[in-house]
Amino acid sequence: MSNTSVLPLIETDGSEAVAPCCPPLTERPFTAEEAETAARMFKALGDPVRLRLFSAVASHVAGEACVCDISDVGVSQPTVSHHLKKLKEAGLLASERRGTWVYYRVEPSVLAAMGKLLTMAPATA
């Protein structure tokens, strides 16, 4: 049994607006809960193979990638599957099985939430 939890990167109210899990890093110090949430995301992306896989999925032409299209990252197929599982558990990837292949995608809201986390807060006058 896994002791991981899905990362709540975004909170939505049904509208198109995306609210990140945490305020921009430059806005104010994180609360303990916000720091824990952001740390899980960065930990999942902290491995070079995972970051390459995440990038491969995010930049794939169709917005999703079959595991067969992104597995050339210098590690064995079981290791690729392990890293994709970790990214999925962190809430960074979604997947769908189609026949014998699994397709992965990064939800646009995840990228938007990550972008908002890493942007500069507007300067106050």
Coordinates of N, CA and C in Angstrom, one line a residue:
M1 N 0.8 -1.2 0.0 CA 0.0 0.0 0.0 C 0.9 1.2 0.0
S2 N 0.5 2.2 -0.8 CA 1.3 3.4 -0.9 C 0.9 4.4 0.2
N3 N 1.9 5.2 0.6 CA 1.7 6.2 1.6 C 1.7 7.6 1.0
T4 N 1.5 7.6 -0.3 CA 1.5 8.9 -1.0 C 0.1 9.4 -1.1
S5 N 0.0 10.7 -1.3 CA -1.3 11.3 -1.5 C -1.2 12.2 -2.8
V6 N -2.4 12.4 -3.3 CA -2.5 13.3 -4.5 C -2.2 14.7 -4.1
L7 N -1.4 15.4 -4.8 CA -1.0 16.8 -4.5 C -2.1 17.7 -5.0
P8 N -2.7 18.5 -4.0 CA -3.7 19.4 -4.4 C -3.1 20.7 -5.0
L9 N -2.7 20.6 -6.2 CA -2.1 21.8 -6.9 C -3.0 22.9 -7.1
I10 N -4.3 22.6 -7.4 CA -5.2 23.7 -7.7 C -6.5 23.5 -6.9
E11 N -7.1 24.6 -6.7 CA -8.5 24.6 -6.2 C -9.3 25.4 -7.1
T12 N -10.4 24.7 -7.6 CA -11.3 25.4 -8.5 C -12.7 25.4 -8.0
D13 N -13.4 26.4 -8.5 CA -14.8 26.6 -8.1 C -15.7 26.3 -9.3
G14 N -15.2 25.6 -10.3 CA -15.9 25.3 -11.5 C -15.7 26.2 -12.6
S15 N -15.1 27.4 -12.3 CA -14.9 28.4 -13.4 C -13.5 28.0 -14.0
E16 N -13.2 28.8 -15.0 CA -11.9 28.6 -15.7 C -10.7 29.1 -15.0
A17 N -10.9 29.9 -14.0 CA -9.8 30.5 -13.2 C -9.1 29.4 -12.4
V18 N -7.8 29.5 -12.4 CA -7.0 28.5 -11.7 C -6.3 29.2 -10.5
A19 N -6.5 28.6 -9.3 CA -5.9 29.1 -8.1 C -4.8 28.1 -7.7
P20 N -3.6 28.5 -7.6 CA -2.5 27.6 -7.3 C -2.6 27.1 -5.8
C21 N -1.9 26.1 -5.5 CA -1.9 25.5 -4.2 C -1.4 26.5 -3.2
C22 N -0.5 27.4 -3.6 CA 0.2 28.3 -2.7 C 0.4 29.6 -3.4
P23 N 0.6 30.7 -2.6 CA 0.8 32.0 -3.2 C 2.2 32.0 -4.0
P24 N 2.4 33.0 -4.8 CA 3.7 33.1 -5.4 C 4.8 33.2 -4.3
L25 N 5.9 32.6 -4.6 CA 7.0 32.5 -3.6 C 7.4 33.9 -3.1
T26 N 7.2 34.9 -3.9 CA 7.7 36.3 -3.5 C 6.6 37.1 -2.8
E27 N 5.4 36.5 -2.6 CA 4.3 37.2 -2.1 C 4.4 37.3 -0.5
R28 N 4.6 36.2 0.1 CA 4.7 36.1 1.6 C 5.3 34.8 1.9
P29 N 5.7 34.6 3.1 CA 6.2 33.3 3.5 C 5.1 32.2 3.5
F30 N 5.4 31.0 3.1 CA 4.5 29.9 3.1 C 4.0 29.6 4.5
T31 N 2.8 29.1 4.6 CA 2.4 28.4 5.9 C 3.0 27.0 5.8
A32 N 3.0 26.3 7.0 CA 3.5 25.0 7.0 C 2.8 24.1 6.0
E33 N 1.5 24.2 5.9 CA 0.7 23.4 4.9 C 1.1 23.7 3.5
E34 N 1.2 25.0 3.2 CA 1.6 25.3 1.8 C 3.0 24.8 1.4
A35 N 3.9 24.9 2.4 CA 5.3 24.5 2.2 C 5.3 23.0 2.0
E36 N 4.5 22.2 2.7 CA 4.4 20.8 2.5 C 3.9 20.4 1.1
T37 N 2.9 21.1 0.7 CA 2.3 20.9 -0.6 C 3.3 21.2 -1.7
A38 N 3.9 22.3 -1.7 CA 4.9 22.7 -2.7 C 6.1 21.8 -2.7
A39 N 6.5 21.3 -1.5 CA 7.7 20.4 -1.4 C 7.4 19.1 -2.1
R40 N 6.2 18.6 -2.0 CA 5.9 17.3 -2.6 C 6.0 17.5 -4.1
M41 N 5.5 18.6 -4.7 CA 5.6 18.8 -6.1 C 7.0 18.9 -6.5
F42 N 7.8 19.7 -5.8 CA 9.2 19.9 -6.2 C 10.0 18.6 -6.0
K43 N 9.7 17.8 -5.0 CA 10.4 16.5 -4.8 C 10.1 15.6 -5.9
A44 N 8.9 15.5 -6.4 CA 8.5 14.7 -7.6 C 9.3 15.1 -8.8
L45 N 9.5 16.4 -9.0 CA 10.2 16.9 -10.1 C 11.7 17.0 -9.9
G46 N 12.2 16.7 -8.7 CA 13.6 16.8 -8.4 C 14.5 15.8 -8.9
D47 N 14.0 14.8 -9.5 CA 14.8 13.7 -10.2 C 14.9 14.1 -11.6
P48 N 16.1 14.0 -12.2 CA 16.3 14.4 -13.6 C 15.5 13.5 -14.6
V49 N 15.4 12.2 -14.3 CA 14.6 11.4 -15.2 C 13.1 11.8 -15.1
R50 N 12.6 12.1 -13.9 CA 11.2 12.5 -13.8 C 11.0 13.8 -14.5
L51 N 11.9 14.7 -14.3 CA 11.7 16.0 -15.0 C 11.7 15.9 -16.5
R52 N 12.6 15.0 -17.0 CA 12.6 14.8 -18.5 C 11.3 14.1 -18.9
L53 N 10.8 13.2 -18.2 CA 9.5 12.6 -18.5 C 8.4 13.6 -18.5
F54 N 8.3 14.4 -17.4 CA 7.3 15.4 -17.3 C 7.4 16.4 -18.5
S55 N 8.6 16.8 -18.8 CA 8.8 17.7 -20.0 C 8.3 17.0 -21.3
A56 N 8.7 15.7 -21.4 CA 8.3 15.0 -22.7 C 6.8 14.9 -22.8
V57 N 6.1 14.7 -21.7 CA 4.6 14.6 -21.8 C 4.1 16.0 -22.0
A58 N 4.5 17.0 -21.3 CA 4.0 18.4 -21.4 C 4.2 19.0 -22.8
S59 N 5.3 18.6 -23.5 CA 5.6 19.2 -24.8 C 5.2 18.3 -25.9
H60 N 4.6 17.2 -25.7 CA 4.2 16.3 -26.8 C 3.2 16.9 -27.7
V61 N 3.3 16.7 -28.9 CA 2.4 17.3 -29.9 C 0.9 17.3 -29.6
A62 N 0.4 16.1 -29.3 CA -1.0 16.0 -29.1 C -1.5 16.4 -27.7
G63 N -0.5 16.8 -26.8 CA -0.9 17.2 -25.5 C -0.9 16.0 -24.5
E64 N -0.7 14.8 -25.1 CA -0.6 13.6 -24.3 C 0.4 12.7 -25.0
A65 N 1.0 11.8 -24.3 CA 2.0 10.9 -24.9 C 1.9 9.5 -24.4
C66 N 2.0 8.6 -25.3 CA 2.0 7.2 -25.0 C 3.3 6.9 -24.3
V67 N 3.3 6.0 -23.4 CA 4.5 5.6 -22.7 C 5.6 5.1 -23.7
C68 N 5.1 4.5 -24.8 CA 6.0 4.0 -25.8 C 6.7 5.2 -26.5
D69 N 6.2 6.4 -26.5 CA 6.8 7.5 -27.2 C 7.8 8.3 -26.3
I70 N 7.8 8.1 -25.0 CA 8.6 8.9 -24.1 C 9.6 8.1 -23.3
S71 N 9.7 6.8 -23.6 CA 10.5 5.9 -22.7 C 12.0 6.0 -23.0
D72 N 12.5 6.7 -23.9 CA 13.9 6.8 -24.3 C 14.6 7.9 -23.4
V73 N 14.7 7.6 -22.1 CA 15.4 8.6 -21.2 C 16.6 8.0 -20.5
G74 N 17.1 6.9 -21.1 CA 18.3 6.3 -20.5 C 18.2 5.4 -19.4
V75 N 16.9 5.0 -19.1 CA 16.7 4.0 -18.0 C 15.8 2.9 -18.6
S76 N 15.7 1.8 -17.8 CA 14.9 0.7 -18.3 C 13.4 1.0 -18.3
Q77 N 12.6 0.2 -19.0 CA 11.2 0.4 -19.0 C 10.5 0.3 -17.6
P78 N 10.9 -0.6 -16.8 CA 10.3 -0.7 -15.5 C 10.6 0.6 -14.7
T79 N 11.8 1.2 -14.9 CA 12.2 2.4 -14.2 C 11.4 3.6 -14.7
V80 N 11.1 3.6 -16.0 CA 10.3 4.7 -16.6 C 8.9 4.6 -16.0
S81 N 8.4 3.4 -15.9 CA 7.0 3.2 -15.3 C 7.0 3.6 -13.8
H82 N 8.0 3.3 -13.1 CA 8.1 3.8 -11.7 C 8.1 5.3 -11.6
H83 N 8.9 6.0 -12.4 CA 8.9 7.4 -12.4 C 7.6 8.1 -12.8
L84 N 7.0 7.5 -13.8 CA 5.7 8.0 -14.3 C 4.6 7.8 -13.1
K85 N 4.7 6.7 -12.4 CA 3.8 6.5 -11.3 C 4.0 7.5 -10.2
K86 N 5.2 7.8 -9.9 CA 5.5 8.9 -8.9 C 5.0 10.2 -9.3
L87 N 5.1 10.6 -10.6 CA 4.6 11.9 -11.1 C 3.1 11.9 -11.0
K88 N 2.5 10.7 -11.3 CA 1.0 10.6 -11.3 C 0.6 10.7 -9.8
E89 N 1.2 10.0 -8.9 CA 0.9 10.1 -7.5 C 1.0 11.5 -6.9
A90 N 1.9 12.3 -7.4 CA 2.1 13.7 -7.0 C 1.0 14.6 -7.6
G91 N 0.2 14.1 -8.5 CA -0.8 14.9 -9.1 C -0.4 15.7 -10.3
L92 N 0.8 15.4 -10.8 CA 1.4 16.2 -11.9 C 1.0 15.6 -13.2
L93 N 0.7 14.3 -13.3 CA 0.3 13.7 -14.5 C -1.1 12.9 -14.3
A94 N -1.8 12.9 -15.4 CA -3.0 12.0 -15.5 C -2.7 11.0 -16.5
S95 N -3.4 9.8 -16.4 CA -3.2 8.7 -17.4 C -4.5 8.1 -17.8
E96 N -4.4 7.4 -18.9 CA -5.5 6.7 -19.4 C -5.0 5.5 -20.2
R97 N -5.5 4.3 -19.9 CA -5.1 3.1 -20.6 C -6.0 2.9 -21.8
R98 N -5.3 2.6 -22.9 CA -6.0 2.4 -24.2 C -5.4 1.1 -24.8
G99 N -6.1 0.0 -24.6 CA -5.6 -1.3 -25.1 C -4.4 -1.6 -24.2
T100 N -3.3 -1.9 -24.8 CA -2.1 -2.3 -24.0 C -1.2 -1.1 -23.6
W101 N -1.5 0.1 -24.1 CA -0.7 1.3 -23.9 C -1.3 2.2 -22.9
V102 N -0.5 2.9 -22.2 CA -1.0 4.0 -21.2 C -0.6 5.3 -21.8
Y103 N -1.5 6.2 -21.9 CA -1.2 7.6 -22.3 C -1.2 8.5 -21.1
Y104 N -0.2 9.4 -21.1 CA -0.1 10.4 -20.0 C -0.3 11.8 -20.5
R105 N -0.9 12.6 -19.7 CA -1.0 14.0 -20.0 C -0.8 14.9 -18.8
V106 N -0.4 16.1 -19.1 CA -0.4 17.1 -18.0 C -1.6 18.0 -18.2
E107 N -2.4 18.1 -17.2 CA -3.6 18.9 -17.3 C -3.2 20.4 -17.4
P108 N -3.8 21.2 -18.3 CA -3.4 22.6 -18.4 C -3.5 23.3 -17.1
S109 N -4.4 23.0 -16.2 CA -4.5 23.6 -14.9 C -3.3 23.4 -14.0
V110 N -2.6 22.2 -14.2 CA -1.4 21.9 -13.4 C -0.3 22.9 -13.8
L111 N -0.1 23.0 -15.1 CA 0.9 23.9 -15.6 C 0.6 25.4 -15.2
A112 N -0.6 25.8 -15.3 CA -1.0 27.1 -14.9 C -0.8 27.3 -13.4
A113 N -1.1 26.4 -12.5 CA -0.9 26.5 -11.1 C 0.6 26.6 -10.8
M114 N 1.4 25.7 -11.5 CA 2.9 25.8 -11.2 C 3.4 27.1 -11.7
G115 N 2.9 27.6 -12.8 CA 3.4 28.9 -13.3 C 3.1 30.1 -12.3
K116 N 1.9 30.0 -11.7 CA 1.5 31.1 -10.7 C 2.3 31.0 -9.5
L117 N 2.7 29.8 -9.1 CA 3.5 29.6 -7.9 C 4.9 30.2 -8.1
L118 N 5.4 30.1 -9.3 CA 6.8 30.6 -9.5 C 6.8 32.0 -10.1
T119 N 5.7 32.7 -10.2 CA 5.7 34.1 -10.7 C 6.0 35.1 -9.6
M120 N 6.4 36.2 -10.0 CA 6.6 37.3 -9.0 C 5.3 37.9 -8.7
A121 N 5.1 38.3 -7.4 CA 3.9 38.9 -6.9 C 4.0 40.4 -7.4
P122 N 2.8 41.0 -7.8 CA 2.8 42.3 -8.2 C 3.4 43.3 -7.1
A123 N 4.1 44.2 -7.6 CA 4.7 45.2 -6.6 C 3.6 46.1 -6.0
T124 N 3.7 46.3 -4.8 CA 2.7 47.2 -4.1 C 3.3 48.5 -4.0
A125 N 2.4 49.5 -4.1 CA 2.9 50.9 -4.1 C 2.9 51.4 -2.7

